[in-house]
Short mmCIF file of C-alpha atoms and ligand atoms in Angstrom, two decimals:
data_model
loop_
_atom_site.label_atom_id
_atom_site.label_comp_id
_atom_site.label_asym_id
_atom_site.label_seq_id
_atom_site.Cartn_x
_atom_site.Cartn_y
_atom_site.Cartn_z
CA MET T 1 -17.84 -38.57 10.99
CA LYS T 2 -18.05 -35.51 13.22
CA THR T 3 -20.64 -32.81 12.60
CA ILE T 4 -20.16 -29.11 11.96
CA LEU T 5 -22.87 -26.52 12.31
CA THR T 6 -22.49 -22.83 11.66
CA GLY T 7 -24.17 -19.98 9.83
CA ASP T 8 -25.04 -16.31 9.61
CA ARG T 9 -27.96 -13.95 9.89
CA PRO T 10 -29.37 -12.96 6.51
CA THR T 11 -29.07 -9.21 7.05
CA GLY T 12 -26.55 -8.16 4.42
CA ARG T 13 -23.89 -9.29 2.00
CA LEU T 14 -20.83 -11.19 3.24
CA HIS T 15 -17.48 -9.38 3.31
CA LEU T 16 -13.79 -10.22 3.66
CA GLY T 17 -14.16 -10.18 7.46
CA HIS T 18 -16.60 -13.09 7.17
CA TYR T 19 -14.39 -14.79 4.61
CA PHE T 20 -11.15 -14.84 6.58
CA GLY T 21 -12.87 -14.98 9.96
CA SER T 22 -14.78 -18.16 9.20
CA LEU T 23 -15.98 -18.88 5.65
CA GLU T 24 -12.59 -20.02 4.39
CA ASN T 25 -12.41 -22.48 7.28
CA ARG T 26 -15.86 -23.83 6.53
CA VAL T 27 -14.96 -24.37 2.90
CA LYS T 28 -11.88 -26.36 3.89
CA MET T 29 -13.66 -28.38 6.59
CA GLN T 30 -16.74 -29.35 4.55
CA TYR T 31 -14.87 -32.28 2.97
CA ASP T 32 -14.03 -33.95 6.29
CA TYR T 33 -17.19 -33.32 8.32
CA ASP T 34 -20.92 -33.72 8.05
CA THR T 35 -21.52 -30.01 7.47
CA TYR T 36 -24.65 -27.93 8.13
CA ILE T 37 -24.68 -24.24 7.19
CA LEU T 38 -27.67 -22.32 8.47
CA ILE T 39 -29.29 -19.20 7.15
CA ALA T 40 -30.49 -17.79 10.48
CA ASP T 41 -33.68 -16.02 9.41
CA VAL T 42 -35.39 -16.52 12.78
CA GLN T 43 -32.41 -14.98 14.53
CA ALA T 44 -32.31 -12.12 12.02
CA LEU T 45 -35.92 -11.37 12.96
CA THR T 46 -34.95 -10.78 16.62
CA ASP T 47 -33.43 -7.51 15.38
CA ASN T 48 -35.57 -6.98 12.29
CA PHE T 49 -39.03 -8.20 13.32
CA ASN T 50 -40.51 -5.06 11.78
CA ASN T 51 -38.68 -5.59 8.51
CA PRO T 52 -39.52 -9.08 7.19
CA GLU T 53 -38.91 -8.03 3.57
CA LYS T 54 -35.28 -7.27 4.35
CA VAL T 55 -34.75 -10.70 5.90
CA ARG T 56 -36.54 -12.46 3.05
CA GLN T 57 -34.43 -10.69 0.43
CA ASN T 58 -31.18 -11.46 2.22
CA VAL T 59 -31.88 -15.19 2.55
CA LYS T 60 -31.30 -15.46 -1.19
CA GLU T 61 -28.25 -13.19 -1.09
CA LEU T 62 -26.67 -15.18 1.73
CA ALA T 63 -27.23 -18.45 -0.11
CA LEU T 64 -25.51 -16.94 -3.16
CA ASP T 65 -22.61 -15.68 -1.04
CA TYR T 66 -22.13 -19.14 0.49
CA LEU T 67 -22.11 -20.85 -2.89
CA ALA T 68 -19.83 -18.14 -4.28
CA ALA T 69 -17.36 -18.55 -1.42
CA GLY T 70 -17.03 -22.24 -2.23
CA ILE T 71 -19.53 -24.02 0.00
CA ASP T 72 -20.21 -27.10 -2.10
CA PRO T 73 -23.83 -28.26 -2.03
CA LYS T 74 -22.62 -31.83 -2.57
CA GLN T 75 -20.61 -31.61 0.66
CA ALA T 76 -22.63 -29.31 2.89
CA HIS T 77 -26.30 -28.86 3.72
CA ILE T 78 -27.29 -25.20 3.40
CA TYR T 79 -30.66 -24.73 5.13
CA ILE T 80 -33.19 -22.15 6.27
CA GLN T 81 -33.59 -21.97 10.05
CA SER T 82 -37.32 -21.17 10.16
CA LEU T 83 -38.11 -24.38 8.26
CA ILE T 84 -36.81 -26.50 11.14
CA PRO T 85 -39.54 -26.20 13.82
CA GLU T 86 -37.52 -28.53 16.07
CA VAL T 87 -35.28 -25.52 16.74
CA ALA T 88 -38.21 -23.57 18.19
CA GLU T 89 -39.19 -26.57 20.29
CA LEU T 90 -35.68 -27.08 21.68
CA THR T 91 -35.44 -23.35 22.40
CA VAL T 92 -38.42 -23.65 24.75
CA TYR T 93 -36.90 -26.61 26.63
CA PHE T 94 -33.49 -24.93 26.86
CA SER T 95 -34.95 -21.68 28.12
CA ASN T 96 -35.51 -23.35 31.52
CA LEU T 97 -31.80 -24.07 31.78
CA VAL T 98 -30.42 -20.53 31.72
CA THR T 99 -31.11 -17.60 34.03
CA VAL T 100 -31.95 -14.10 32.88
CA PRO T 101 -28.90 -12.56 34.66
CA ARG T 102 -26.65 -15.09 32.90
CA LEU T 103 -28.05 -13.97 29.54
CA TYR T 104 -27.35 -10.34 30.46
CA ARG T 105 -23.74 -11.24 31.39
CA ASN T 106 -22.95 -12.60 27.89
CA PRO T 107 -20.29 -10.15 26.60
CA THR T 108 -21.57 -10.11 23.01
CA THR T 109 -25.14 -9.51 24.20
CA LYS T 110 -23.86 -6.78 26.55
CA TYR T 111 -22.13 -5.02 23.70
CA GLU T 112 -25.23 -5.28 21.49
CA ILE T 113 -27.41 -3.89 24.31
CA GLN T 114 -25.07 -0.90 24.67
CA GLN T 115 -25.42 -0.26 20.96
CA LYS T 116 -29.21 -0.49 21.15
CA GLN T 117 -29.32 1.85 24.15
CA ALA T 118 -27.35 4.41 22.22
CA VAL T 119 -30.30 4.43 19.78
CA PHE T 120 -33.36 3.76 21.99
CA GLY T 121 -32.21 5.29 25.30
CA LYS T 122 -31.63 3.51 28.61
CA GLU T 123 -35.25 2.57 29.33
CA GLY T 124 -34.75 -0.79 27.67
CA GLU T 125 -37.23 -0.14 24.90
CA GLY T 126 -35.08 -2.00 22.39
CA ILE T 127 -34.43 -5.11 24.51
CA THR T 128 -37.03 -7.75 23.74
CA TYR T 129 -37.40 -11.20 25.27
CA GLY T 130 -36.53 -12.66 21.86
CA PHE T 131 -33.38 -10.61 21.55
CA LEU T 132 -32.11 -11.47 25.03
CA GLY T 133 -32.81 -15.13 24.36
CA TYR T 134 -31.25 -15.48 20.94
CA PRO T 135 -28.19 -17.30 22.32
CA VAL T 136 -30.66 -19.93 23.60
CA SER T 137 -32.11 -20.38 20.14
CA GLN T 138 -28.56 -20.50 18.79
CA THR T 139 -27.90 -23.35 21.21
CA ALA T 140 -30.91 -25.10 19.69
CA ASP T 141 -29.42 -24.64 16.20
CA ILE T 142 -26.26 -26.37 17.32
CA ALA T 143 -28.12 -29.08 19.25
CA CYS T 144 -30.71 -29.92 16.61
CA VAL T 145 -28.02 -31.61 14.52
CA ASN T 146 -26.02 -32.59 17.64
CA SER T 147 -23.01 -30.72 16.31
CA ASN T 148 -19.46 -31.33 17.59
CA ILE T 149 -17.78 -28.29 16.09
CA VAL T 150 -18.89 -24.72 15.43
CA PRO T 151 -16.57 -22.67 13.16
CA VAL T 152 -17.19 -18.97 13.92
CA GLY T 153 -15.61 -15.55 14.23
CA ASP T 154 -14.48 -14.41 17.68
CA ASP T 155 -17.61 -12.35 18.48
CA GLN T 156 -19.52 -15.65 18.64
CA LEU T 157 -17.33 -17.30 21.30
CA PRO T 158 -19.51 -16.13 24.24
CA HIS T 159 -22.53 -17.74 22.53
CA ILE T 160 -20.74 -21.05 22.13
CA GLU T 161 -19.70 -20.91 25.79
CA GLN T 162 -23.33 -20.28 26.71
CA ALA T 163 -24.42 -23.21 24.52
CA ARG T 164 -21.93 -25.50 26.23
CA GLU T 165 -23.31 -24.55 29.66
CA ILE T 166 -26.90 -25.18 28.59
CA LEU T 167 -26.13 -28.51 26.95
CA ARG T 168 -24.06 -29.74 29.92
CA LYS T 169 -26.95 -28.87 32.17
CA PHE T 170 -29.39 -30.66 29.89
CA ASN T 171 -27.22 -33.80 29.91
CA SER T 172 -26.85 -33.74 33.68
CA ILE T 173 -30.62 -33.45 34.30
CA TYR T 174 -32.10 -35.59 31.50
CA GLY T 175 -29.21 -37.95 30.79
CA GLU T 176 -26.50 -37.92 28.08
CA THR T 177 -28.19 -36.54 24.97
CA PHE T 178 -26.00 -33.91 23.32
CA ASN T 179 -22.37 -33.52 22.32
CA ILE T 180 -20.69 -30.55 23.99
CA PRO T 181 -19.68 -28.44 20.98
CA GLU T 182 -16.24 -26.92 20.47
CA PRO T 183 -15.78 -23.59 18.72
CA CYS T 184 -13.27 -23.50 15.86
CA LEU T 185 -11.57 -20.16 15.22
CA SER T 186 -9.66 -19.29 12.07
CA SER T 187 -6.04 -18.13 12.31
CA THR T 188 -7.34 -14.60 11.59
CA PRO T 189 -10.56 -14.45 13.62
CA ARG T 190 -10.81 -10.68 13.38
CA ILE T 191 -10.02 -8.67 10.26
CA LYS T 192 -9.12 -4.98 10.49
CA GLY T 193 -10.77 -2.39 8.27
CA LEU T 194 -8.96 -0.45 5.53
CA ASP T 195 -9.71 2.61 7.69
CA GLY T 196 -7.46 1.20 10.43
CA ASN T 197 -10.40 0.18 12.61
CA GLU T 198 -9.85 -3.02 14.65
CA LYS T 199 -12.80 -4.71 12.96
CA MET T 200 -14.33 -4.89 9.50
CA SER T 201 -18.01 -4.43 10.19
CA LYS T 202 -21.14 -3.25 8.48
CA SER T 203 -21.92 -0.78 11.26
CA LEU T 204 -18.49 0.83 10.82
CA ASN T 205 -19.07 1.14 7.09
CA ASN T 206 -15.59 -0.18 6.27
CA CYS T 207 -16.33 -3.46 4.50
CA ILE T 208 -15.07 -4.97 1.28
CA TYR T 209 -17.89 -7.21 0.12
CA LEU T 210 -17.28 -10.45 -1.73
CA SER T 211 -19.51 -9.12 -4.50
CA ASP T 212 -17.97 -5.60 -4.80
CA ASP T 213 -16.98 -4.59 -8.34
CA GLU T 214 -13.62 -3.12 -9.30
CA GLU T 215 -14.75 0.49 -9.21
CA THR T 216 -16.16 0.13 -5.69
CA ILE T 217 -13.06 -1.65 -4.44
CA SER T 218 -10.81 0.92 -6.06
CA LYS T 219 -12.62 3.74 -4.21
CA LYS T 220 -12.33 1.92 -0.90
CA VAL T 221 -8.64 1.09 -1.34
CA MET T 222 -7.72 4.62 -2.44
CA SER T 223 -8.99 6.00 0.86
CA ALA T 224 -7.14 3.40 2.97
CA VAL T 225 -4.95 4.45 5.91
CA THR T 226 -1.20 4.25 5.12
CA ASP T 227 1.90 5.21 7.12
CA PRO T 228 1.10 8.83 8.14
CA ASN T 229 4.82 9.72 8.15
CA LYS T 230 5.15 9.02 4.46
CA ILE T 231 4.50 12.33 2.68
CA ARG T 232 6.35 12.04 -0.62
CA LYS T 233 6.28 8.99 -2.79
CA ASP T 234 10.00 8.26 -2.25
CA ASP T 235 9.92 8.63 1.54
CA PRO T 236 10.83 5.34 3.26
CA ALA T 237 7.90 4.07 5.33
CA ASN T 238 6.84 1.41 7.80
CA PRO T 239 4.53 -1.17 6.18
CA ASP T 240 3.58 -2.56 9.59
CA VAL T 241 1.42 0.49 10.35
CA CYS T 242 -0.13 0.54 6.87
CA MET T 243 -3.54 -0.98 6.13
CA VAL T 244 -2.67 -1.43 2.44
CA TYR T 245 0.23 -3.66 3.45
CA TYR T 246 -2.02 -5.49 5.92
CA TYR T 247 -4.38 -6.35 3.07
CA HIS T 248 -1.57 -7.41 0.71
CA LYS T 249 -0.59 -9.87 3.45
CA LEU T 250 -4.15 -10.95 4.22
CA ILE T 251 -4.93 -12.02 0.67
CA ARG T 252 -1.46 -13.59 0.39
CA ASN T 253 -0.12 -11.48 -2.46
CA PRO T 254 2.81 -13.57 -3.79
CA ASN T 255 4.66 -10.29 -4.34
CA ILE T 256 4.56 -9.44 -0.63
CA SER T 257 8.32 -9.38 0.08
CA THR T 258 8.84 -6.88 -2.76
CA VAL T 259 6.02 -4.70 -1.43
CA CYS T 260 7.69 -4.74 1.99
CA SER T 261 11.26 -3.98 0.90
CA GLU T 262 10.27 -1.32 -1.66
CA CYS T 263 8.11 0.40 0.96
CA LYS T 264 10.91 0.37 3.55
CA ASN T 265 13.46 1.66 1.02
CA GLY T 266 11.28 4.46 -0.31
CA GLU T 267 11.10 2.81 -3.74
CA ARG T 268 7.32 2.60 -3.95
CA GLY T 269 4.62 5.24 -3.95
CA CYS T 270 1.40 4.64 -2.03
CA VAL T 271 -0.83 5.24 -5.05
CA TYR T 272 1.09 2.62 -7.03
CA CYS T 273 0.91 0.28 -4.06
CA LYS T 274 -2.85 0.78 -3.75
CA ARG T 275 -3.38 0.08 -7.45
CA GLU T 276 -1.47 -3.15 -7.03
CA LEU T 277 -3.73 -4.05 -4.10
CA VAL T 278 -6.87 -3.39 -6.17
CA ARG T 279 -5.56 -5.74 -8.86
CA ALA T 280 -4.63 -8.39 -6.30
CA LEU T 281 -8.03 -8.11 -4.63
CA MET T 282 -9.87 -8.48 -7.94
CA GLU T 283 -7.71 -11.49 -8.72
CA PHE T 284 -8.53 -12.97 -5.32
CA LEU T 285 -12.27 -12.33 -5.72
CA ARG T 286 -12.51 -13.47 -9.33
CA PRO T 287 -13.33 -17.15 -8.75
CA ILE T 288 -15.78 -16.15 -6.01
CA GLN T 289 -17.56 -13.68 -8.27
CA GLU T 290 -17.59 -16.12 -11.17
CA ARG T 291 -19.31 -18.72 -9.02
CA ARG T 292 -21.78 -16.08 -7.83
CA LYS T 293 -22.65 -15.22 -11.40
CA TYR T 294 -23.12 -18.90 -12.23
CA TYR T 295 -25.67 -19.36 -9.45
CA GLU T 296 -27.33 -15.95 -9.93
CA ASP T 297 -28.26 -17.09 -13.42
CA LYS T 298 -29.86 -20.28 -12.04
CA PRO T 299 -32.35 -19.30 -9.33
CA GLU T 300 -34.17 -22.67 -9.58
CA LEU T 301 -30.91 -24.48 -8.85
CA VAL T 302 -30.31 -22.34 -5.76
CA GLU T 303 -33.85 -23.04 -4.58
CA GLU T 304 -33.29 -26.77 -5.12
CA ILE T 305 -30.06 -26.62 -3.08
CA LEU T 306 -31.83 -24.90 -0.20
CA LYS T 307 -34.69 -27.38 -0.32
CA GLU T 308 -32.37 -30.38 -0.25
CA GLY T 309 -30.25 -28.87 2.53
CA THR T 310 -33.34 -28.12 4.59
CA GLU T 311 -34.77 -31.63 4.11
CA ALA T 312 -31.51 -33.25 5.19
CA THR T 313 -31.36 -31.05 8.27
CA LYS T 314 -34.97 -31.74 9.14
CA LYS T 315 -34.33 -35.47 8.99
CA LYS T 316 -31.39 -35.19 11.35
CA ALA T 317 -33.33 -32.87 13.70
CA GLU T 318 -36.20 -35.39 13.89
CA GLU T 319 -33.81 -38.12 15.00
CA VAL T 320 -32.33 -35.88 17.65
CA MET T 321 -35.79 -34.78 18.89
CA LYS T 322 -36.92 -38.36 19.30
CA ARG T 323 -34.11 -38.92 21.80
CA VAL T 324 -34.82 -35.58 23.50
CA ARG T 325 -38.49 -36.43 24.03
CA GLU T 326 -37.62 -39.86 25.39
CA ASN T 327 -35.08 -38.45 27.81
CA MET T 328 -37.43 -35.67 28.92
CA LYS T 329 -40.32 -38.15 29.44
CA LEU T 330 -42.37 -36.41 26.77
CA ASP T 331 -42.78 -39.43 24.51
CA TYR T 332 -46.43 -39.98 25.39
CA PHE T 333 -47.93 -42.15 22.70
CA GLU T 334 -44.93 -44.07 21.39
N1 LIG W 1 -25.18 -15.51 15.53
C1 LIG W 1 -24.68 -15.81 14.22
C2 LIG W 1 -24.50 -14.45 13.51
O1 LIG W 1 -24.75 -13.42 14.09
C3 LIG W 1 -25.59 -16.69 13.41
C4 LIG W 1 -25.94 -18.00 14.02
C5 LIG W 1 -27.20 -18.41 14.36
C6 LIG W 1 -25.06 -19.08 14.34
N2 LIG W 1 -27.16 -19.66 14.89
C7 LIG W 1 -25.87 -20.10 14.90
C8 LIG W 1 -23.67 -19.26 14.25
C9 LIG W 1 -25.33 -21.31 15.36
C10 LIG W 1 -23.14 -20.47 14.71
C11 LIG W 1 -23.96 -21.46 15.25
O2 LIG W 1 -24.15 -14.42 12.36
FE1 SF4 W 2 1.63 1.31 2.66
FE2 SF4 W 2 2.42 0.64 0.24
FE3 SF4 W 2 2.50 3.22 1.06
FE4 SF4 W 2 4.16 1.41 2.09
S1 SF4 W 2 4.08 2.08 -0.04
S2 SF4 W 2 3.00 2.95 3.21
S3 SF4 W 2 2.92 -0.44 2.12
S4 SF4 W 2 0.68 1.95 0.72
#
């Protein structure tokens, strides 16, 4: 059975961008693969080292979001990154196998550095060693369970490429040790925002969270960008430029062909159309929110799930590390 590893930083609630970008895929794949889902608290600290409370709080929230989205603790191991010290150890070994300029060339890192510089200025104040190296520690996450497949959103592709380079280099120096992981993208790797932005993202403040209630969703949908040429409610319009239509399609509203033809024929007002989207979204989110509620009411169960997931991962990581130490000639007293 092939192995999947993937995960997220515990820095906030999960939204529809996460869901369609990757979560849905993980839920489907968990039945056919040995699946590890990591809560990347160590990685979250690279950006939030001065805010440990925030990371701590979000570990629990992320676990709830995973379970709500349909990650099944009988199928997948959900674990906490900091409880696997093998990851820190591998990170040290891997850090010899990548140059500093190569880390700076990583497009996702580059973009994140630009964002930091906008806040801290160009002097590099915000760029720590830990931040620059987080793709190395991400490689260690993947390698510590010797994963074959990494289901992610498209912003993570440069990190997977970097991981592949590091692991190939490791294998060529120390002998065949690791699988070379493949990324797995969903059919909709990037979800647009209701505001028409190319990406749903926390920093753009345009997210629909999996745990949003009806009132919140209604507010967000009512301010969505529609066809700007439609002024009156019986003007014909072009659904293809409308974010409300985009979301009807995204969540696979069974009524989609009616939405399209009524919009084109001027038989549907935008307010009506938005109300229908709110209902469809609530319908879509209902099973997710019901599962969230179920687990929210059972904090000991969630803790048990995280403990079990972490133990299973630790066991696997120990096996992998044994081989690593042998191949690196570090197995002194065995
Ligand atoms: N970088 C990912 C994020 O920002 C989280 C992550 C950490 C991850 N380690 C990983 C994803 C390994 C896939 C594989 O959410
Ligand atoms: Fe968009 Fe619906 Fe208005 Fe058409 S009727 S422009 S699909 S909100």
